[in-house]
Coordinates of N, CA and C and ligand atoms in Angstrom, one line a residue:
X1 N -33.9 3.9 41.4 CA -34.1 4.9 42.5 C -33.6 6.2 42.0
X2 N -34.6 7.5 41.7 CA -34.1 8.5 41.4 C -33.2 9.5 42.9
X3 N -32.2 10.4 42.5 CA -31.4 11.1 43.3 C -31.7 12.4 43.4
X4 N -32.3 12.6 44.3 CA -32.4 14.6 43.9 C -31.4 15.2 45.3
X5 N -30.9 16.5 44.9 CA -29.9 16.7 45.9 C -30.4 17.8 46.6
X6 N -30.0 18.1 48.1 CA -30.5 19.2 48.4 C -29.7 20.0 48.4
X7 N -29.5 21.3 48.1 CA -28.3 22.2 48.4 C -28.5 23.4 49.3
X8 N -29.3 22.9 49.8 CA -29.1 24.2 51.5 C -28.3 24.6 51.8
X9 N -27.3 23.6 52.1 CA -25.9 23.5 52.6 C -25.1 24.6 52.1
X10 N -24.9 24.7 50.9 CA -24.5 25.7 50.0 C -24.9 27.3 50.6
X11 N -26.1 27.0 50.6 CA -26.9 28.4 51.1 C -26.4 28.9 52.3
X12 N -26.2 28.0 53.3 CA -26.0 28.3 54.9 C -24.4 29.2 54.8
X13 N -23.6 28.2 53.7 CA -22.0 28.5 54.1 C -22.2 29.7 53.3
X14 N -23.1 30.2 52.0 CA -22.9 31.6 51.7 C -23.3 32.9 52.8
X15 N -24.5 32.4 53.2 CA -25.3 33.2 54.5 C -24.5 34.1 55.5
X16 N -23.2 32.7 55.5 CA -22.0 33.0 57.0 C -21.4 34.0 56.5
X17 N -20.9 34.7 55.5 CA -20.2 35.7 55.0 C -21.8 36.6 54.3
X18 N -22.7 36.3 54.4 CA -23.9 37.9 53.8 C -23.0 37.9 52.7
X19 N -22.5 37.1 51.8 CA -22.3 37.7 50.6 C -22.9 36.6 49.5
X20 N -22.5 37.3 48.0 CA -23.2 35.9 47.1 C -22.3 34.4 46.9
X21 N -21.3 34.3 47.5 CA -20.6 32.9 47.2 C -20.5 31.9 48.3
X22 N -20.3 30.5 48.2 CA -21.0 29.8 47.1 C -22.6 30.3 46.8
X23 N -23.1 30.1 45.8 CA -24.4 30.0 45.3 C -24.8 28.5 44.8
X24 N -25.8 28.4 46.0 CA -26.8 27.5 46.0 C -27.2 27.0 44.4
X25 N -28.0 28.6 43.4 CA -28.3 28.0 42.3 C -27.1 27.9 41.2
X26 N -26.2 28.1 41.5 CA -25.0 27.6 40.4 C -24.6 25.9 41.1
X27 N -24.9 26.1 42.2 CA -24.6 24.6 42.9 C -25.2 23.6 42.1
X28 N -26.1 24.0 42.3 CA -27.7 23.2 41.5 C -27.6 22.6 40.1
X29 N -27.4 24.0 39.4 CA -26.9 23.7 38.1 C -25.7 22.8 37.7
X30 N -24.4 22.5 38.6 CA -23.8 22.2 38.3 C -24.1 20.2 38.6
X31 N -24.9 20.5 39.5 CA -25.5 18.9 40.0 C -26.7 18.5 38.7
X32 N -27.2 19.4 38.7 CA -27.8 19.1 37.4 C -27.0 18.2 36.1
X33 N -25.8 18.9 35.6 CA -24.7 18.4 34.6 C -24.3 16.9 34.7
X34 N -23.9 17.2 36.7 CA -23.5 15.7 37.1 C -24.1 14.5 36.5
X35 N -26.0 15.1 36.2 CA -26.9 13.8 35.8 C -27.9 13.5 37.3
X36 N -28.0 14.9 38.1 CA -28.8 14.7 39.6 C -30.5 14.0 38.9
X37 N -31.4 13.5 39.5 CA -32.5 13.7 38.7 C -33.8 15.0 39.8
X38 N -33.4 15.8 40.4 CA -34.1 17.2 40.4 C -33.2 17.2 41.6
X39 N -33.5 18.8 42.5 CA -33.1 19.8 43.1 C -33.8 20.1 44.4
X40 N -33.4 19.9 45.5 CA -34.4 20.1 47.1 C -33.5 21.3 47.7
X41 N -35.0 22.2 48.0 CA -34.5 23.5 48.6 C -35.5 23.5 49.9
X42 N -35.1 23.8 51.1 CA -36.1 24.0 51.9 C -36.1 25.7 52.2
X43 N -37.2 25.9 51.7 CA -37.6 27.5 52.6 C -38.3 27.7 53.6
X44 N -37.1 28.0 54.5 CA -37.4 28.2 56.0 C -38.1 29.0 56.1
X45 N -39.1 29.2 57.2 CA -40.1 30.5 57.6 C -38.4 31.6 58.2
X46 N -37.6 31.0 58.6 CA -36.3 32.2 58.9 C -35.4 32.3 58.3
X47 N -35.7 31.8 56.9 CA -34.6 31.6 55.9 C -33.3 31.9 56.0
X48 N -33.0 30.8 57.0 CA -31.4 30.8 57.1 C -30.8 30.6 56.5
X49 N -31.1 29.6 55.6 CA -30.1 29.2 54.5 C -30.9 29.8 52.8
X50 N -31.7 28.9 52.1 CA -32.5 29.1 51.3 C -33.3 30.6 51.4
X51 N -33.5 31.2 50.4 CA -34.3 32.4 50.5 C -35.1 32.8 49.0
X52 N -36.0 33.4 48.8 CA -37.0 33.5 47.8 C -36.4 33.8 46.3
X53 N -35.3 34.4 46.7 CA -34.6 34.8 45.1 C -33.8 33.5 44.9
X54 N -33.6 32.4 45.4 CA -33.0 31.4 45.3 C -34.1 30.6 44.7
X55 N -35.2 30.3 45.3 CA -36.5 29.4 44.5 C -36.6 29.9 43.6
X56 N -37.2 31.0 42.9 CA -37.5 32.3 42.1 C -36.3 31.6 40.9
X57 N -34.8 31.8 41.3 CA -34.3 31.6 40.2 C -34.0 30.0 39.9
X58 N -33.9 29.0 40.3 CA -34.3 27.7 40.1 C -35.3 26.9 40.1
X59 N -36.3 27.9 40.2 CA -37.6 27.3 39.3 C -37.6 27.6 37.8
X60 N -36.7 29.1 37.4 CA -36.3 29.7 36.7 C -35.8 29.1 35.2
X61 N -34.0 28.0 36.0 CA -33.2 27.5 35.5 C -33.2 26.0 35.4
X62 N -33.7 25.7 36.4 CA -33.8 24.1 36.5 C -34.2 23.4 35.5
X63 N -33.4 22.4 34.8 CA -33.9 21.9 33.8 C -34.6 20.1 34.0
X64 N -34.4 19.9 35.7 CA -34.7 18.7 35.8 C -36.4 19.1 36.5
X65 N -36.6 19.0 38.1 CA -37.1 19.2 39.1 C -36.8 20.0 40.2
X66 N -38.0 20.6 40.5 CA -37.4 21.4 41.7 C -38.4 21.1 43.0
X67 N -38.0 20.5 44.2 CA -38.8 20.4 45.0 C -38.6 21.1 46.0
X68 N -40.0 21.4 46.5 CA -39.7 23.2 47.8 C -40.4 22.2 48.7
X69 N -39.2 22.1 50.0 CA -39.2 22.0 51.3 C -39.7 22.2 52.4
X70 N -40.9 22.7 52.7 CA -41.4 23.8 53.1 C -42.4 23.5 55.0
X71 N -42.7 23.7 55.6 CA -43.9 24.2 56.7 C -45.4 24.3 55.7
X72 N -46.3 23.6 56.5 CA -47.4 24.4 55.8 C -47.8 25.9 56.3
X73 N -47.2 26.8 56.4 CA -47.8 28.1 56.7 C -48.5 28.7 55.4
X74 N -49.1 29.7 56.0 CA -50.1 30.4 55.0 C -48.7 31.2 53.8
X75 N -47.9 31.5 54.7 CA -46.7 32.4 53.7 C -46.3 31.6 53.3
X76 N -45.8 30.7 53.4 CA -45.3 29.6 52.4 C -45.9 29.0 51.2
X77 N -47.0 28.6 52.0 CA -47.8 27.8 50.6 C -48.4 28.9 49.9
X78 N -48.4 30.1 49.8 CA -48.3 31.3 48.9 C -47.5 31.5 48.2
X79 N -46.5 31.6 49.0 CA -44.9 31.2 47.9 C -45.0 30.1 46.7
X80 N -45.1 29.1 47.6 CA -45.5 27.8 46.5 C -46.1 27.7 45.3
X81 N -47.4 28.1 45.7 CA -48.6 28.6 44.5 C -47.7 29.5 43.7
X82 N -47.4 30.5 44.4 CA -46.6 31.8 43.1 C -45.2 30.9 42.6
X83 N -44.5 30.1 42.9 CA -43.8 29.8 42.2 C -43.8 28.4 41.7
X84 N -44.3 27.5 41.9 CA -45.0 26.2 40.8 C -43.6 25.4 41.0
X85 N -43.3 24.6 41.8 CA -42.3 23.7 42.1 C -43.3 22.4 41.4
X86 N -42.2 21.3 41.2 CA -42.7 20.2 40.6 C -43.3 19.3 41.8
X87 N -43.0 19.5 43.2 CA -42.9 19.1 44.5 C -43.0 20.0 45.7
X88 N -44.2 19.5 46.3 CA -43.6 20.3 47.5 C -43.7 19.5 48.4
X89 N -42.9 19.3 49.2 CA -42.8 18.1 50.3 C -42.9 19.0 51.7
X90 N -44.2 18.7 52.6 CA -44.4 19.5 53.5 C -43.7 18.4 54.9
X91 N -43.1 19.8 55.5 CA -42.1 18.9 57.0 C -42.7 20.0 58.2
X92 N -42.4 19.3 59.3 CA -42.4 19.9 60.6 C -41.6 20.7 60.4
X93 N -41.5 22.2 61.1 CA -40.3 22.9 61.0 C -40.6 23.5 62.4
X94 N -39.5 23.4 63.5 CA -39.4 24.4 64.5 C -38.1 24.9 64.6
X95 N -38.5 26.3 65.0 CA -37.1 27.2 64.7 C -35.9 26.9 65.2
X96 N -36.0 26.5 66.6 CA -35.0 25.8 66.9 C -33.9 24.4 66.6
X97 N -34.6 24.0 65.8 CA -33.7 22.8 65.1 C -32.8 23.3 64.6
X98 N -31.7 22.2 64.3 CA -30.9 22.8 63.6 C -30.9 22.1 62.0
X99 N -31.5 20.9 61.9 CA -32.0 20.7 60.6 C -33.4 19.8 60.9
X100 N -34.0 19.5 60.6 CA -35.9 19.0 60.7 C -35.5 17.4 60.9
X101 N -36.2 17.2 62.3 CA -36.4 15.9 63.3 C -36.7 14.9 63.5
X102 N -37.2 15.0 62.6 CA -38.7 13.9 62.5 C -39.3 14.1 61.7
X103 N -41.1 12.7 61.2 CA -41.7 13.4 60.3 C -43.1 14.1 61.1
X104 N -43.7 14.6 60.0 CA -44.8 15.6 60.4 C -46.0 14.4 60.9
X105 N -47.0 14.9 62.1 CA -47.5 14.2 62.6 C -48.9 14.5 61.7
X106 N -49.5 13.6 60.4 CA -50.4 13.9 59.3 C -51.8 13.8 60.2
X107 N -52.0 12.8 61.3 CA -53.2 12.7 61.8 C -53.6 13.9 63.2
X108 N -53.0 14.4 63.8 CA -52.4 15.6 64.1 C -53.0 16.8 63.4
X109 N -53.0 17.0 62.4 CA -52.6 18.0 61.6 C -53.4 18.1 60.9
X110 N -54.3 16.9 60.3 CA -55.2 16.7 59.4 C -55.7 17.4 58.6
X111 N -56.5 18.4 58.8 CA -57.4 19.6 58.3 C -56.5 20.4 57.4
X112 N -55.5 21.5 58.6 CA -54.4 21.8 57.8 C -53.7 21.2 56.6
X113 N -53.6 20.5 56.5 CA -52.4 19.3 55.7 C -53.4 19.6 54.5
X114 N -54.5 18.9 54.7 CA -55.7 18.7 53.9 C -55.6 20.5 53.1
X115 N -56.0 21.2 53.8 CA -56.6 22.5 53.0 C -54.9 22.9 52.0
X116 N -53.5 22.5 52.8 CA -52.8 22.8 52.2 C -52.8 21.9 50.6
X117 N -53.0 20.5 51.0 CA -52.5 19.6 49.7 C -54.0 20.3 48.4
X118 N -55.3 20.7 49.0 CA -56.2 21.4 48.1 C -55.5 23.0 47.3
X119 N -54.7 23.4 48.3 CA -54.3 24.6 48.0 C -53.6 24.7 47.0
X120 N -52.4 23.7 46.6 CA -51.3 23.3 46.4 C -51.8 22.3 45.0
X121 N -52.5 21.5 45.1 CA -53.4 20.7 43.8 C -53.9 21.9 42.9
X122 N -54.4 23.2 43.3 CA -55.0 24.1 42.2 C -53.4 24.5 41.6
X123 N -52.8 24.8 41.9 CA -51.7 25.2 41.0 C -51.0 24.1 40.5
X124 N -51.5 22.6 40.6 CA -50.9 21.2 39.7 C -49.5 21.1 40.5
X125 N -49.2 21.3 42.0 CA -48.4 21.3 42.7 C -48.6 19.5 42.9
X126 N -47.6 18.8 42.6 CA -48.2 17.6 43.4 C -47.4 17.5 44.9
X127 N -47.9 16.8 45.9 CA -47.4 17.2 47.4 C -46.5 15.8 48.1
X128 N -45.8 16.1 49.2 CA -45.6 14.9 49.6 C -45.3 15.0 51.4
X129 N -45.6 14.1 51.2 CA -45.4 14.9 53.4 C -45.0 13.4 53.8
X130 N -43.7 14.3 54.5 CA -42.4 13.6 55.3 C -43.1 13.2 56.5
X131 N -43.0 12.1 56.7 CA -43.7 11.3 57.7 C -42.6 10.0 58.3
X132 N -42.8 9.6 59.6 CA -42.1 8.5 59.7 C -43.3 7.4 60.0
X133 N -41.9 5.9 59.2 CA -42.4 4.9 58.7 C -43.7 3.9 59.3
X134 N -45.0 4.5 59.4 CA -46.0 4.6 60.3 C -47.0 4.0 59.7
X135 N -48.1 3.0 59.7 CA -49.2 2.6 58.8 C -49.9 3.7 59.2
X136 N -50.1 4.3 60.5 CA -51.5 5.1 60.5 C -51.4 6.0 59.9
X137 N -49.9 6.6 59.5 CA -49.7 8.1 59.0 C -49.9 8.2 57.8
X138 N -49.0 6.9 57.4 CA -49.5 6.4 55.7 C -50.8 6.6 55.2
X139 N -51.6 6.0 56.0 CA -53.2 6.0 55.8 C -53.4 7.1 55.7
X140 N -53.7 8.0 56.8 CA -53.7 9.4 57.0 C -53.6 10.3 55.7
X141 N -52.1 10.1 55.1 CA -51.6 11.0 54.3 C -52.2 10.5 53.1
X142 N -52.7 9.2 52.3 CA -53.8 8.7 51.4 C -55.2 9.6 51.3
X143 N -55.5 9.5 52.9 CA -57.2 9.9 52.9 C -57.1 11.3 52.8
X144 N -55.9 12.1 52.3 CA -56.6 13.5 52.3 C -55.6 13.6 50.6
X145 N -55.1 12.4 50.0 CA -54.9 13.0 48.6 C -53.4 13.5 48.9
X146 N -52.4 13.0 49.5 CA -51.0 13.4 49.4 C -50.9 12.2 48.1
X147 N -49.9 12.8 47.1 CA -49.1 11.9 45.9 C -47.9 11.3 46.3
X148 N -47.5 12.2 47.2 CA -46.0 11.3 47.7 C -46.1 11.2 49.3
X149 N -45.6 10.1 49.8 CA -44.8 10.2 51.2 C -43.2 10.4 51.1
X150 N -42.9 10.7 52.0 CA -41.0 11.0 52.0 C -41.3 10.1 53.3
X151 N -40.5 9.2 53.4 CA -40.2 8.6 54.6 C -38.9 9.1 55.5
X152 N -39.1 9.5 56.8 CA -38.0 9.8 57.4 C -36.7 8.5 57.6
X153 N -35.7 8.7 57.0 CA -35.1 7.6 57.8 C -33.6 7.9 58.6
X154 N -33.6 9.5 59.5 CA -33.0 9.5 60.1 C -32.6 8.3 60.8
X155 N -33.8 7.6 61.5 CA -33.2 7.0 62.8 C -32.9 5.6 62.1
X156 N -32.8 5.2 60.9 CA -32.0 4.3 60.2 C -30.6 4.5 60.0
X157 N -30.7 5.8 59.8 CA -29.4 6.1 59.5 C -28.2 6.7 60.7
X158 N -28.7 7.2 61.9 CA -28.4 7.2 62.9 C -28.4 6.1 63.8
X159 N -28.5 5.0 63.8 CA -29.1 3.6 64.6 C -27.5 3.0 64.8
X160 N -27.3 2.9 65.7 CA -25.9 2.6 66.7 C -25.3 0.9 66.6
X161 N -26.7 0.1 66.8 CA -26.7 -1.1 66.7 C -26.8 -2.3 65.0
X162 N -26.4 -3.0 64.7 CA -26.8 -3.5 63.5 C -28.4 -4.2 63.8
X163 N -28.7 -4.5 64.5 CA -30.0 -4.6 65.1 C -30.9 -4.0 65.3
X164 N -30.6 -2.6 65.6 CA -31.5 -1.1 65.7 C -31.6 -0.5 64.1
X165 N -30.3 -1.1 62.7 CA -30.8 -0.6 61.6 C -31.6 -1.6 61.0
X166 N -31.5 -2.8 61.5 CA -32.2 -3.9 61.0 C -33.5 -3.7 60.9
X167 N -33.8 -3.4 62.6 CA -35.3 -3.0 62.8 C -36.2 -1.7 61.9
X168 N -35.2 -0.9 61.9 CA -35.8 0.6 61.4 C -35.7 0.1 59.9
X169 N -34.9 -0.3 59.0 CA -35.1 -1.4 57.9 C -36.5 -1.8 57.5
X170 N -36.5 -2.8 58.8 CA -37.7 -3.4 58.6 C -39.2 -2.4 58.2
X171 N -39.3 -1.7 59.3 CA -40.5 -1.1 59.6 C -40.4 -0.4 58.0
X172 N -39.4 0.2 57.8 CA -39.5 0.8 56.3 C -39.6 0.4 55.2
X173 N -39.2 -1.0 55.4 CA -40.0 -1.9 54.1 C -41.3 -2.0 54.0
X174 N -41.3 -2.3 55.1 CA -43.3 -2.5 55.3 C -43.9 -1.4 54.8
X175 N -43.3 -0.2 55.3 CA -44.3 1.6 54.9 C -43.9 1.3 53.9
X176 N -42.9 1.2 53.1 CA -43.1 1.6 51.5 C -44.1 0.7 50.8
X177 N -44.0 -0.8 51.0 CA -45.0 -2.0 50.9 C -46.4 -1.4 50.7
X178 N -46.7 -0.5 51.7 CA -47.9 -0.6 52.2 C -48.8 0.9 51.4
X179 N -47.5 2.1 51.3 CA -48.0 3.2 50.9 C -48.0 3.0 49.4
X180 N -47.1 1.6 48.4 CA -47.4 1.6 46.9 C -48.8 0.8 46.7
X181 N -49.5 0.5 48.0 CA -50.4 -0.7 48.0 C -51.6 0.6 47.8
X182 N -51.2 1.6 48.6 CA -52.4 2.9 48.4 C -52.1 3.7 47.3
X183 N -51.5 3.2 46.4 CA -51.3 4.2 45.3 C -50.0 5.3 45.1
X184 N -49.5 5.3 46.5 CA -48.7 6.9 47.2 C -47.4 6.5 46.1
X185 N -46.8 7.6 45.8 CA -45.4 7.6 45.6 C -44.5 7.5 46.9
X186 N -43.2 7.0 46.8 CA -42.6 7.0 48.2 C -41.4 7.6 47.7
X187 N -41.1 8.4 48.7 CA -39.7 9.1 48.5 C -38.8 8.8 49.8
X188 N -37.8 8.9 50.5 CA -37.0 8.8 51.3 C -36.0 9.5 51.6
X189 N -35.9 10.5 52.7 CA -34.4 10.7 52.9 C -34.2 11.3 54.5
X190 N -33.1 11.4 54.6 CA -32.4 12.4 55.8 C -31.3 11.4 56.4
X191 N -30.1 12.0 56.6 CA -29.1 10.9 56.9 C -28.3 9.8 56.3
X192 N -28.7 10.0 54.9 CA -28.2 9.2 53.7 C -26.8 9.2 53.8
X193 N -26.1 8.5 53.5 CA -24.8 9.0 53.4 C -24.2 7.3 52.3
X194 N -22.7 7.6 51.6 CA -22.4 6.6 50.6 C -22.2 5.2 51.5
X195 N -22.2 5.5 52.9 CA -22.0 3.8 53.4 C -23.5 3.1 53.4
X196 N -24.4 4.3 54.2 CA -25.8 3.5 54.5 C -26.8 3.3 53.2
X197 N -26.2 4.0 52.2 CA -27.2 3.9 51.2 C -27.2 2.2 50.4
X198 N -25.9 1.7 50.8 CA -25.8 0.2 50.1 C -26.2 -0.8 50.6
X199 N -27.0 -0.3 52.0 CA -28.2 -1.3 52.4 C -29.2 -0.9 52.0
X200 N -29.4 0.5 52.0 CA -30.8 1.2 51.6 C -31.6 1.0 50.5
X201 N -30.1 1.1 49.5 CA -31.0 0.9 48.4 C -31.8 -0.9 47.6
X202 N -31.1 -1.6 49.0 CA -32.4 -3.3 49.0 C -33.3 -3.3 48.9
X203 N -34.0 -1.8 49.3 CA -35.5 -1.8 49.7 C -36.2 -1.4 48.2
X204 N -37.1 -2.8 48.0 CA -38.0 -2.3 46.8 C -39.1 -1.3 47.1
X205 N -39.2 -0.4 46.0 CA -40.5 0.2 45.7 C -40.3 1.9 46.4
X206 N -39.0 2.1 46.6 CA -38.9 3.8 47.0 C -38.2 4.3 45.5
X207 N -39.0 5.3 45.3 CA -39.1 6.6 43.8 C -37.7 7.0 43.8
X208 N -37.6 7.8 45.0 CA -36.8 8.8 44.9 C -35.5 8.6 46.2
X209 N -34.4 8.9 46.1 CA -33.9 9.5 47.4 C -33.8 10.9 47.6
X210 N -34.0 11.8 48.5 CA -33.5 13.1 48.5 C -32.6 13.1 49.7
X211 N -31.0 13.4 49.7 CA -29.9 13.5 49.5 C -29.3 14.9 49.8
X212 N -28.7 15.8 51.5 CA -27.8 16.4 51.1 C -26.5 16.8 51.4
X213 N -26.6 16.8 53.1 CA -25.0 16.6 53.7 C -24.1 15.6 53.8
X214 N -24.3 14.6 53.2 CA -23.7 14.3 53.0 C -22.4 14.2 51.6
X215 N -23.1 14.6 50.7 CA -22.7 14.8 49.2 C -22.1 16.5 49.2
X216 N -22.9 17.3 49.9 CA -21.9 18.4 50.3 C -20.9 18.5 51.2
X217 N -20.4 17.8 51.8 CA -19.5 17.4 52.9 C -18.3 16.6 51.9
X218 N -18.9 15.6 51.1 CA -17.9 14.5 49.9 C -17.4 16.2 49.4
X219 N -18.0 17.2 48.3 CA -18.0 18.3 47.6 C -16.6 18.8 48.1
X220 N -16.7 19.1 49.1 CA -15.5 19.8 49.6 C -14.4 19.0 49.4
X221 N -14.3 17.7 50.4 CA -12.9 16.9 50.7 C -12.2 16.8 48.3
X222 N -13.4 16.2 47.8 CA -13.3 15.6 46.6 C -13.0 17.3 45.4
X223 N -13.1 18.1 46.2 CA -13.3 19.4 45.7 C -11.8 20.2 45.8
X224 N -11.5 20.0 47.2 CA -10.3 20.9 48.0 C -9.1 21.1 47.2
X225 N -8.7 19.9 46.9 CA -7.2 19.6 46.6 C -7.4 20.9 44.8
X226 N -8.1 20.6 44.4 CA -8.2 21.2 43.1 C -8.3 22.8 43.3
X227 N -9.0 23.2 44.1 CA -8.7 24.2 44.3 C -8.0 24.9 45.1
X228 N -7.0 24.2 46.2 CA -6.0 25.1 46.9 C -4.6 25.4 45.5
X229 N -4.7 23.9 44.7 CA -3.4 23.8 43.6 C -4.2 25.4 42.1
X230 N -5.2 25.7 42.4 CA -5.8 26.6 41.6 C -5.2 27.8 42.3
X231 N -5.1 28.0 43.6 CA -4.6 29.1 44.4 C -3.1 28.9 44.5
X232 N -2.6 27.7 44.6 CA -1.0 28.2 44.6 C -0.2 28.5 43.2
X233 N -1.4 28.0 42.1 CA -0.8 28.3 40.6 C -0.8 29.8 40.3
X234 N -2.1 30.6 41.1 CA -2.2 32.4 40.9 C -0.9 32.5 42.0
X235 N -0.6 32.1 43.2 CA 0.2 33.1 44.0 C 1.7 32.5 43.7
X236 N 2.3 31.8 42.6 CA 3.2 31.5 42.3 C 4.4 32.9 41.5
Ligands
PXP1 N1 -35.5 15.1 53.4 C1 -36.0 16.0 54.2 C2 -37.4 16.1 54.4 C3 -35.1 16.9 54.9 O1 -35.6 17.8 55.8 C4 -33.7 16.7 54.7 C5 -32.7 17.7 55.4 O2 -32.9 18.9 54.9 C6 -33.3 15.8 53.8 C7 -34.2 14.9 53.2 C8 -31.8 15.6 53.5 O3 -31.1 15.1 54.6 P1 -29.6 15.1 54.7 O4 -29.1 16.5 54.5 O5 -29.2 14.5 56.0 O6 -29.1 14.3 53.5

């Protein structure tokens, strides 16, 4: 199973101060080193966190993958096309979230999805759209030529009961089962974290995980100590 990390996170806590530190693409780079296998950035239509000189320069430097996060809007998947990500994984975005909820409803949407995944194919974009673990959506996202699904598995990873992760488990075996049966690449993420991933990763036949508060959340605690003893060694 490959790892790609998202570093939004990075982006948000530079955002809080309008200044350039932390930086997202040195984040990147340095997860790169770690041995990450590519890089997830979502560019918000309100770019809260991520913003265009951040894609721009890690499409730039990236020496693995870079996959852009994105809304199908017309400004976006402009963006997209002008900057040639190896991925673009399209999600529901409403402004009000505080990170994306669910997956995008493909049968819903159809047409749209469709003209974007055509839009997105002329620049060798291959696509993937975050769906939850659904046979109809699966189908759906096949019949208009998506390469990847991303399966949502918030509510796996949120699930209160060992019974309620059992179930959501389940259903997710089956979608992946079903979407390598249609050809689809399967990706997975949201809510990952180092305890849930050691059931997660039972499930045959998912590509990728994309991975990111929780690994920036580990960053800090596994990070801290080294750097407060870096600050009491200057104010000594
Ligand atoms: N995949 C998608 C489509 C997402 O929107 C997110 C959250 O930005 C993730 C994966 C990563 O989720 P988390 O930050 O909970 O690991």
């Amino acid at each position: 199973m490959r790892f790609s990390l998202n570093v939004d996170h990075i982006a948000t806590l530079r955002n809080a101060r309008g200044e350039g530190q932390p930086d997202p693409v040195t984040a990147a780079l340095i997860a790169e080193q770690a041995g990450v296998d590519g890089i997830v950035v979502h560019l918000r239509e309100d770019r809260r966190h991520i913003n265009e000189r951040d894609v721009r320069l890690l499409r730039e430097l990236l020496s693995t993958k870079l996959d852009l996060e994105m809304a199908a809007t017309d400004e976006i998947i402009k963006i997209a096309c002008d900057v040639g990500p190896e991925l673009s994984t399209i999600v529901p975005e409403r402004r009000q979230e505080l990170t994306t909820e669910g997956g995008i409803n493909v049968i819903d949407n159809i047409a749209r999805l469709k003209d974007a995944i055509i839009d997105l194919h002329k620049f060798e974009i291959e696509v993937s759209l975050f769906i939850e673990p659904i046979i109809d959506q699966i189908d759906a996202a096949a019949s208009i030529d998506s390469d990847y699904i991303e399966i949502h598995t918030g509510i796996f990873a949120n699930s209160v009961s060992e019974e309620e992760q059992f179930d959501e488990l389940e259903k997710i075996r089956i979608a992946v089962k079903h979407a390598k049966k249609l050809g689809l690449g399967v990706n997975a993420g949201h809510g990952l974290d180092y305890n849930n991933i050691k059931i997660f990763r039972e499930i045959q036949g998912i590509d990728e995980v994309s991975i990111g508060h929780s690994v920036i959340a580990r960053a800090l605690y596994t990070g801290l100590k080294e750097a407060v003893q870096d600050m009491i060694r200057l104010t000594k």
